[in-house]
Coordinates of C-alpha atoms in Angstrom, one line a residue:
X41 CA 29.1 127.9 183.1
X42 CA 30.5 129.6 180.0
X43 CA 30.2 127.0 177.5
X44 CA 33.3 126.6 174.8
X45 CA 34.2 125.4 170.8
X46 CA 38.0 125.0 170.7
X47 CA 39.3 126.1 167.2
X48 CA 42.7 123.1 166.7
X49 CA 45.0 125.3 164.7
X50 CA 47.3 124.0 161.9
X51 CA 48.6 126.6 160.6
X52 CA 46.2 128.7 159.0
X53 CA 45.8 132.4 157.7
X54 CA 42.1 132.2 158.4
X55 CA 42.1 130.3 161.6
X56 CA 41.5 133.9 163.6
X57 CA 38.7 134.4 161.0
X58 CA 37.0 131.1 161.8
X59 CA 37.4 132.6 165.5
X60 CA 35.9 135.5 164.6
X61 CA 33.0 133.8 163.3
X62 CA 32.0 131.8 166.6
X63 CA 32.3 134.4 168.4
X64 CA 29.9 136.6 166.5
X65 CA 27.2 133.9 166.7
X66 CA 27.7 134.7 170.3
X67 CA 29.4 132.0 171.4
X68 CA 32.8 131.3 173.4
X69 CA 35.7 130.0 171.4
X70 CA 40.1 129.2 171.5
X71 CA 41.7 128.9 169.4
X72 CA 45.0 126.1 170.8
X73 CA 47.7 124.7 168.9
X74 CA 46.7 120.8 167.2
X75 CA 49.4 119.6 169.7
X76 CA 47.9 121.1 172.9
X77 CA 46.2 117.7 174.5
X78 CA 42.6 118.8 175.3
X79 CA 40.9 118.7 178.5
X80 CA 37.2 117.3 178.0
X81 CA 34.6 119.2 180.1
X82 CA 30.7 119.9 180.0
X83 CA 31.3 123.1 179.0
X84 CA 32.9 121.7 175.9
X85 CA 30.2 121.5 172.9
X86 CA 32.5 121.1 169.7
X87 CA 35.9 121.4 168.3
X88 CA 36.9 122.7 164.6
X89 CA 39.9 121.7 162.7
X90 CA 40.6 124.2 160.8
X91 CA 43.2 124.4 157.4
X92 CA 47.2 124.8 156.9
X93 CA 49.7 125.6 154.3
X94 CA 50.5 121.3 155.0
X95 CA 49.1 118.7 152.5
X96 CA 47.7 115.5 154.9
X97 CA 51.2 113.5 153.3
X98 CA 53.6 115.4 154.1
X99 CA 55.8 113.2 155.9
X100 CA 55.8 116.0 158.7
X101 CA 52.0 116.9 158.4
X102 CA 51.0 118.0 161.7
X103 CA 48.1 115.0 163.1
X104 CA 45.5 115.5 165.2
X105 CA 43.1 111.6 166.8
X106 CA 40.3 112.9 164.8
X107 CA 38.4 109.7 165.7
X108 CA 39.4 110.0 169.9
X109 CA 38.1 114.2 169.2
X110 CA 35.0 112.7 167.8
X111 CA 34.4 110.1 170.6
X112 CA 33.8 112.7 172.7
X113 CA 32.3 116.0 171.3
X114 CA 30.6 117.0 167.5
X115 CA 34.2 118.0 165.4
X116 CA 33.9 120.4 162.3
X117 CA 37.2 119.9 160.1
X118 CA 38.2 122.4 157.0
X119 CA 39.9 122.2 154.6
X120 CA 43.0 120.9 155.9
X121 CA 40.8 119.3 159.2
X122 CA 38.2 117.6 156.7
X123 CA 41.2 116.4 154.5
X124 CA 43.0 115.0 157.8
X125 CA 39.7 113.3 158.8
X126 CA 39.3 111.7 155.7
X127 CA 42.5 110.3 155.4
X128 CA 42.8 108.8 158.9
X129 CA 39.2 106.6 158.6
X130 CA 40.1 105.2 155.6
X131 CA 39.6 107.6 152.5
X132 CA 41.3 108.8 149.3
X133 CA 43.1 112.1 149.9
X134 CA 45.6 113.7 146.7
X135 CA 47.3 116.6 145.3
X136 CA 44.5 118.2 142.4
X137 CA 45.6 118.3 138.9
X138 CA 45.7 121.8 139.5
X139 CA 45.4 124.0 142.8
X140 CA 41.9 124.8 143.4
X141 CA 42.1 128.5 144.5
X142 CA 39.1 130.8 144.7
X143 CA 35.3 130.9 144.4
X144 CA 33.6 128.2 143.3
X145 CA 29.7 127.3 143.1
X146 CA 28.2 124.7 146.1
X147 CA 26.0 121.4 144.9
X148 CA 23.7 119.6 147.5
X149 CA 23.5 116.4 147.5
X150 CA 21.0 116.7 151.6
X151 CA 20.7 120.4 152.0
X152 CA 18.6 118.5 154.7
X153 CA 21.2 118.0 157.0
X154 CA 21.4 119.9 160.4
X155 CA 25.0 122.0 158.2
X156 CA 23.6 122.7 155.4
X157 CA 20.1 123.4 156.5
X158 CA 18.6 126.9 154.8
X159 CA 21.7 127.7 152.6
X160 CA 20.5 128.2 149.7
X161 CA 21.2 126.1 146.6
X162 CA 24.0 126.9 143.6
X163 CA 26.0 129.0 147.1
X164 CA 29.1 130.2 146.3
X165 CA 32.2 129.4 148.0
X166 CA 35.8 129.8 148.4
X167 CA 38.1 126.8 148.0
X168 CA 41.8 127.0 148.9
X169 CA 43.5 124.2 148.4
X170 CA 46.2 121.8 147.1
X171 CA 45.2 118.9 148.0
X172 CA 41.8 116.8 147.3
X173 CA 39.7 114.2 148.5
X174 CA 38.8 112.1 146.4
X175 CA 36.9 108.5 148.0
X176 CA 35.4 109.0 151.4
X177 CA 36.0 106.5 153.9
X178 CA 33.3 103.5 154.5
X179 CA 30.8 105.0 156.5
X180 CA 30.8 109.0 155.8
X181 CA 28.0 110.4 152.7
X182 CA 28.4 112.8 150.6
X183 CA 27.4 116.4 151.5
X184 CA 28.0 118.6 148.1
X185 CA 29.8 119.1 145.8
X186 CA 30.7 121.7 143.3
X187 CA 32.2 121.6 139.6
X188 CA 35.7 121.1 140.3
X189 CA 35.8 118.9 143.3
X190 CA 33.9 115.3 143.8
X191 CA 33.4 116.2 147.5
X192 CA 33.0 119.6 149.4
X193 CA 31.7 118.6 152.6
X194 CA 31.0 115.1 154.2
X195 CA 29.6 113.7 157.6
X196 CA 30.2 110.7 159.4
X197 CA 27.4 108.3 159.5
X198 CA 25.1 108.6 163.3
X199 CA 26.2 105.3 164.8
X200 CA 27.2 104.9 169.0
X201 CA 30.6 105.4 168.8
X202 CA 30.7 108.9 167.1
X203 CA 29.1 111.9 167.7
X204 CA 28.5 113.8 164.8
X205 CA 31.4 114.3 162.3
X206 CA 31.4 116.7 159.8
X207 CA 34.1 118.4 157.0
X208 CA 34.2 121.0 154.2
X209 CA 36.4 121.8 151.8
X210 CA 36.4 124.8 151.2
X211 CA 36.2 127.6 153.9
X212 CA 33.6 129.4 155.2
X213 CA 34.5 131.4 157.7
X214 CA 36.7 133.9 155.0
X215 CA 34.4 136.7 152.8
X216 CA 33.9 135.2 149.8
X217 CA 31.9 132.1 151.2
X218 CA 28.6 134.0 151.1
X219 CA 26.4 132.0 153.6
X220 CA 29.5 130.0 154.7
X221 CA 28.5 132.3 158.3
X222 CA 25.4 130.4 158.3
X223 CA 26.7 126.9 158.0
X224 CA 29.6 127.9 161.5
X225 CA 26.0 128.6 163.0
X226 CA 24.7 125.2 161.9
X227 CA 27.0 123.2 163.2
X228 CA 27.8 125.8 166.6
X229 CA 24.0 125.9 167.0
X230 CA 21.8 122.5 165.5
X231 CA 25.2 120.1 165.8
X232 CA 27.2 121.1 168.7
X233 CA 23.9 122.8 170.8
X234 CA 25.1 125.8 172.0
X235 CA 23.1 128.3 173.6
X236 CA 24.2 132.1 172.5
X237 CA 24.6 133.7 175.4
X238 CA 28.4 134.8 175.0
X239 CA 27.1 138.4 175.1
X240 CA 29.0 141.8 176.5
X241 CA 27.2 141.9 179.1
X242 CA 27.5 138.0 180.0
X243 CA 31.5 138.9 180.1
X244 CA 31.7 141.6 182.5
X245 CA 30.0 140.0 185.1
X246 CA 32.2 136.5 184.5
X247 CA 35.5 138.9 184.4
X248 CA 34.1 141.1 187.5
X249 CA 33.5 137.8 189.5
X250 CA 37.3 136.2 188.5
X251 CA 38.8 139.5 188.7
X252 CA 37.6 139.4 192.6
X253 CA 38.8 135.8 193.0
X254 CA 41.9 136.4 191.4
X255 CA 42.7 139.4 192.9
X256 CA 41.2 139.2 196.6
X257 CA 42.3 142.1 199.3
X258 CA 45.0 142.5 196.4
X259 CA 47.2 145.6 195.5
X260 CA 47.2 146.2 191.5
X261 CA 49.4 148.8 189.3
X262 CA 48.3 149.5 186.0
X263 CA 50.5 151.3 183.5
X264 CA 47.0 153.1 181.0
X265 CA 47.5 155.3 177.9
X266 CA 43.6 156.1 177.5
X267 CA 43.6 153.5 174.6
X268 CA 41.3 151.7 174.0
X269 CA 42.1 148.1 175.6
X270 CA 43.8 149.7 179.1
X271 CA 40.6 151.6 179.3
X272 CA 38.4 149.0 179.0
X273 CA 40.8 146.7 181.3
X274 CA 41.2 149.4 183.8
X275 CA 37.7 149.9 184.2
X276 CA 37.7 146.5 184.4
X277 CA 39.7 145.6 187.5
X278 CA 37.7 148.6 189.2
X279 CA 34.7 147.4 188.7
X280 CA 36.0 144.6 191.0
X281 CA 38.7 146.1 193.5
X282 CA 38.0 149.7 193.7
X283 CA 40.7 151.6 194.6
X284 CA 43.3 149.2 195.2
X285 CA 43.7 149.3 190.9
X286 CA 46.7 152.3 191.1
X287 CA 46.5 153.7 187.2
X288 CA 49.4 155.3 186.3
X289 CA 49.0 157.6 182.8
X290 CA 52.2 159.6 181.9
X291 CA 51.7 162.5 179.7
X292 CA 55.2 161.7 177.3
X293 CA 55.4 164.4 175.6
X294 CA 54.3 163.8 172.6
X295 CA 50.6 162.9 172.9
X296 CA 47.8 164.3 170.7
X297 CA 46.9 168.0 171.2
X298 CA 45.3 168.4 175.6
X299 CA 44.6 164.5 175.7
X300 CA 46.4 164.3 179.0
X301 CA 44.0 166.5 180.6
X302 CA 40.9 165.0 178.9
X303 CA 41.6 161.8 179.1
X304 CA 42.6 162.3 183.3
X305 CA 39.1 164.0 183.2
X306 CA 37.4 160.9 181.4
X307 CA 38.7 158.8 184.0
X308 CA 37.4 160.6 186.6
X309 CA 34.2 160.2 185.6
X310 CA 34.3 156.5 185.7
X311 CA 35.7 156.4 188.9
X312 CA 38.9 155.0 188.5
X313 CA 42.4 155.9 190.9
X314 CA 44.3 157.2 187.7
X315 CA 47.4 159.3 189.2
X316 CA 49.1 161.4 185.7
X317 CA 52.0 162.4 186.4
X318 CA 53.7 164.8 183.3
X319 CA 57.1 164.0 182.1
X320 CA 57.2 165.9 178.9
X321 CA 60.2 167.8 180.1
X322 CA 62.1 164.0 181.0
X323 CA 60.6 162.8 177.7
X324 CA 62.0 166.0 175.7
X325 CA 65.2 165.4 177.3
X326 CA 65.8 162.2 176.7
X327 CA 64.8 161.9 172.2
X328 CA 66.8 165.4 172.2
X329 CA 69.1 165.1 168.9
X330 CA 68.0 161.3 168.0
X331 CA 66.4 161.1 164.8
X332 CA 66.4 157.3 164.3
X333 CA 63.1 156.2 164.9
X334 CA 64.6 152.8 166.5
X335 CA 66.4 154.8 168.9
X336 CA 63.5 157.4 169.4
X337 CA 61.5 154.1 170.5
X338 CA 63.8 152.4 173.0
X339 CA 64.1 155.9 174.6
X340 CA 60.4 156.9 175.2
X341 CA 60.0 153.0 176.2
X342 CA 63.2 152.7 178.6
X343 CA 61.9 156.5 180.1
X344 CA 58.1 155.2 180.5
X345 CA 59.6 152.3 182.8
X346 CA 62.0 154.1 184.5
X347 CA 59.1 156.7 185.5
X348 CA 56.1 153.7 186.1
X349 CA 58.7 151.9 188.3
X350 CA 59.6 155.2 190.7
X351 CA 55.7 155.7 190.7
X352 CA 54.6 152.3 192.0
X353 CA 57.4 151.7 194.9
X354 CA 55.5 154.3 196.6
X355 CA 51.9 152.4 196.1
X356 CA 52.7 149.8 199.1
X357 CA 52.0 146.0 199.1
X358 CA 50.9 145.6 195.4
X359 CA 51.2 142.4 193.7
X360 CA 49.6 142.3 191.0
X361 CA 50.3 144.1 187.3
X362 CA 47.0 145.0 184.7
X363 CA 48.1 145.0 181.2
X364 CA 45.0 145.1 178.2
X365 CA 46.8 143.0 176.7
X366 CA 44.3 141.5 173.8
X367 CA 43.5 138.4 171.9
X368 CA 45.4 138.3 168.8
X369 CA 48.6 139.2 170.7
X370 CA 48.6 136.1 172.8
X371 CA 47.4 133.9 169.4
X372 CA 51.0 135.5 167.8
X373 CA 52.8 134.7 171.0
X374 CA 51.3 130.5 170.8
X375 CA 53.0 128.3 167.6
X376 CA 51.2 125.4 166.5
X377 CA 54.7 123.5 166.0
X378 CA 56.4 124.7 169.8
X379 CA 55.4 125.7 173.8
X380 CA 54.2 129.7 174.0
X381 CA 56.5 131.9 173.8
X382 CA 56.1 135.6 175.5
X383 CA 53.6 138.3 174.7
X384 CA 55.7 140.6 172.6
X385 CA 57.2 143.1 174.3
X386 CA 55.4 146.5 173.6
X387 CA 52.2 144.8 175.4
X388 CA 54.1 143.8 178.6
X389 CA 55.3 147.2 178.9
X390 CA 58.9 145.9 178.2
X391 CA 59.6 143.7 180.5
X392 CA 58.4 145.1 183.9
X393 CA 56.8 142.1 185.0
X394 CA 60.1 140.1 185.3
X395 CA 61.9 143.6 187.0
X396 CA 58.7 144.1 189.5
X397 CA 57.6 140.8 190.6
X398 CA 54.1 141.0 189.7
X399 CA 51.4 138.3 189.1
X400 CA 49.5 139.6 185.5
X401 CA 46.2 140.8 185.4
X402 CA 44.9 140.7 182.1
X403 CA 41.1 140.4 182.0
X404 CA 41.2 140.9 178.1
X405 CA 43.2 138.7 177.0
X406 CA 40.3 136.5 175.1
X407 CA 39.2 139.2 173.5
X408 CA 39.1 140.8 170.1
X409 CA 39.5 144.2 169.3
X410 CA 35.9 144.6 168.5
X411 CA 34.7 143.2 171.1
X412 CA 36.6 145.1 173.4
X413 CA 34.4 147.9 171.9
X414 CA 31.4 146.1 172.9
X415 CA 32.3 145.4 176.1
X416 CA 33.7 149.5 176.5
X417 CA 30.2 150.7 175.6
X418 CA 29.1 148.0 177.9
X419 CA 30.8 149.2 181.0
X420 CA 29.6 152.9 179.6
X421 CA 32.7 154.2 178.9
X422 CA 32.0 157.3 176.5
X423 CA 31.8 156.2 172.9
X424 CA 34.3 158.8 171.6
X425 CA 37.5 157.0 173.3
X426 CA 35.6 153.3 172.7
X427 CA 36.3 154.4 168.8
X428 CA 39.0 156.0 168.7
X429 CA 41.5 155.7 165.6
X430 CA 44.3 153.7 166.9
X431 CA 47.1 155.1 167.8
X432 CA 51.1 154.0 167.8
X433 CA 53.0 153.8 171.2
X434 CA 55.5 155.9 170.5
X435 CA 52.9 159.1 170.2
X436 CA 53.7 162.2 168.0
X437 CA 57.4 161.1 168.4
X438 CA 57.0 158.7 165.1
X439 CA 55.6 161.1 162.9
X440 CA 57.9 163.1 163.2
X441 CA 60.5 162.6 161.2
X442 CA 63.7 162.9 162.4
X443 CA 64.9 164.8 166.0
X444 CA 61.7 165.3 167.6
X445 CA 61.8 168.7 169.8
X446 CA 58.9 170.1 171.9
X447 CA 58.4 173.6 168.7
X448 CA 58.2 170.1 166.0
X449 CA 55.3 168.9 168.9
X450 CA 53.3 171.7 169.5
X451 CA 53.1 172.0 165.7
X452 CA 52.0 168.6 164.8
X453 CA 49.3 168.8 167.2
X454 CA 47.9 171.2 166.2
X455 CA 48.3 170.5 163.1
X456 CA 47.0 167.1 164.1
X457 CA 43.8 168.2 165.8
X458 CA 42.8 171.0 163.0
X459 CA 42.5 167.4 160.6
X460 CA 40.8 165.0 163.5
X461 CA 37.6 167.8 164.4
X462 CA 37.9 168.5 160.7
X463 CA 36.7 164.2 159.9
X464 CA 34.8 164.0 162.8
X465 CA 33.0 167.7 161.7
X466 CA 32.6 166.2 158.1
X467 CA 31.3 162.5 159.4
X468 CA 34.7 160.9 157.8
X469 CA 36.2 159.6 161.2
X470 CA 34.3 156.5 160.9
X471 CA 34.9 155.7 157.6
X472 CA 38.8 155.5 157.8
X473 CA 40.6 152.6 160.1
X474 CA 43.4 155.2 161.0
X475 CA 44.3 159.1 160.6
X476 CA 46.9 161.7 161.8
X477 CA 49.8 164.1 160.6
X478 CA 53.4 163.7 160.0
X479 CA 55.8 166.4 160.5
X480 CA 58.5 165.8 158.1
X481 CA 61.9 167.2 158.2
X482 CA 62.1 169.4 155.0
X483 CA 61.2 173.2 155.0
X484 CA 59.8 174.7 151.3
X485 CA 59.7 178.1 150.2
X486 CA 56.0 179.9 150.6
X487 CA 54.4 183.5 149.9
X488 CA 52.1 184.8 152.6
X489 CA 50.6 188.0 152.1
X490 CA 53.9 190.4 150.6
X491 CA 56.2 188.1 153.0
X492 CA 58.6 185.1 152.0
X493 CA 58.2 182.3 154.3
X494 CA 60.4 178.9 154.5
X495 CA 58.5 176.4 156.8
X496 CA 58.0 173.2 157.1
X497 CA 55.4 170.3 155.5
X498 CA 52.9 168.2 156.7
X499 CA 51.4 165.5 155.5
X500 CA 48.2 163.9 156.0
X501 CA 47.7 160.2 156.2
X502 CA 44.4 157.9 156.5
X503 CA 44.0 154.6 155.3
X504 CA 41.3 151.8 155.5
X505 CA 41.5 148.7 156.9
X506 CA 39.6 145.5 158.6
X507 CA 42.6 144.4 161.2
X508 CA 45.8 146.4 160.1
X509 CA 47.2 143.9 158.6
X510 CA 46.7 145.8 155.4
X511 CA 45.3 149.1 154.1
X512 CA 44.8 151.0 151.5
X513 CA 44.5 154.2 151.3
X514 CA 41.3 156.8 152.0
X515 CA 40.0 158.3 149.1
X516 CA 38.8 161.4 151.2
X517 CA 36.6 164.4 149.9
X518 CA 39.5 166.8 147.0
X519 CA 37.3 169.8 148.7
X520 CA 37.5 168.5 152.6
X521 CA 41.5 167.8 152.2
X522 CA 41.1 171.7 150.1
X523 CA 40.0 173.2 152.9
X524 CA 41.8 170.4 155.4
X525 CA 45.2 172.3 154.1
X526 CA 43.7 175.7 153.5
X527 CA 43.1 176.0 158.1
X528 CA 46.4 174.2 159.1
X529 CA 48.2 176.8 156.4
X530 CA 46.4 179.6 157.7
X531 CA 46.2 178.6 161.4
X532 CA 49.7 177.0 162.2
X533 CA 52.5 179.3 161.9
X534 CA 55.6 177.3 160.9
X535 CA 53.6 175.2 158.8
X536 CA 53.1 176.8 154.4
X537 CA 52.7 173.2 152.8
X538 CA 50.0 170.0 153.2
X539 CA 50.7 167.0 151.0
X540 CA 47.8 164.1 151.1
X541 CA 49.6 159.6 151.5
X542 CA 48.8 157.8 148.7
X543 CA 50.6 154.7 149.7
X544 CA 49.0 151.5 150.6
X545 CA 50.4 148.7 152.6
X546 CA 52.7 146.7 151.3
X547 CA 54.8 147.6 149.9
X548 CA 53.9 151.1 152.5
X549 CA 53.6 151.0 155.8
X550 CA 50.5 153.1 158.2
X551 CA 52.6 155.1 159.7
X552 CA 56.0 157.0 158.6
X553 CA 58.8 154.9 161.2

């Protein structure tokens, strides 16, 4: 029985960070909308109430019965969650004279409390709120203040009717709260009594057993891309059902250089039952004449579905569809103001479950990306596959601006290969979030020897990021860029100019299309 923490989401931009911090402490947790009914069981060890863009005094403010929660399990309210707790028990919560946002210094009133154990005096925390708790309810005690606010941390005094109930006016989950993760750790271990036994190995054994029960003797068909998520998901399913997993890996003509052959070789080494389909010519035909990025994406998506459907028909008695859906996709598909909506279309392979009437198998749906990588390494998947950069679904098609042709793909594959190999050789690959070359629809004049050239331009892109939501251009060394530029121009006939993209996201995007 896996112990669990529930995080009730009131719409905060930081809710996922709370979950990440809990998972880093080797405790399993789930994010659920505040209005979803809670099922109590012995595995539920505690509840965390998230922040929110709302004020607790708004007429339409999200609400949950904190008293009822705390009568069943330990509860920690964060920012809005703390204000909601104070208000419901009779405290005073009002709009601050000025909006409090940014760093603050914590002054401990009761540093010996289990929540604040081993927290240093004057610890830096991060505030982000418009309301303040001006007066605690009867039966509560103050644990910490800051120079700006009278109540930064508090607890309900021990009684028979309640489990431990705490509130923090600051955000312990964000990077700028220096000892915030230690405070969350204290809540999980000292207050909820969590064993911290949720590890990659634990996840694998639990998941394989669950997959065996779900699938039984059934047959699973799955599209595998060579990416981290689909590879890890397929390996888990394969450990549960062996050859009853039927993987389909399609070469859409816009993969990286030699990727089709390399990936198939790796899958063979992993013992996966995967069929490789060379469909390059079919995709090039569908892409002919298309310059608009969205039309290119749709052509690739539609063609892939047609090929996948054709192949799946040849597999007998298939009743399950495997997918590499991960937790951020699931979270994004759930609104705190209503029921779940469908997972983004590019994660459910363009609606294949509806067309094929198959039950979904999603072994990674409760993992974050970094957790998927850890599980992959535990499964023995090669490190270079696990730690590879994100690569767009439409592949090089959206890194070739304008019409995609086989000639242009070959040019870009060669340039991109030189760039990526150089990043790895100079130990720069792991320092950037994503890198790639973009073929521009621009020809320019050049000189090679005594000859005049009129060839394409390639833009190199490298960004640093934590999650891809925002990104800064990577400050790669000038000497490195000069050498890469020189090698591309000398080695790839058809490219005579290389530029480096120094745009950040926002306002630009990571990919050009």
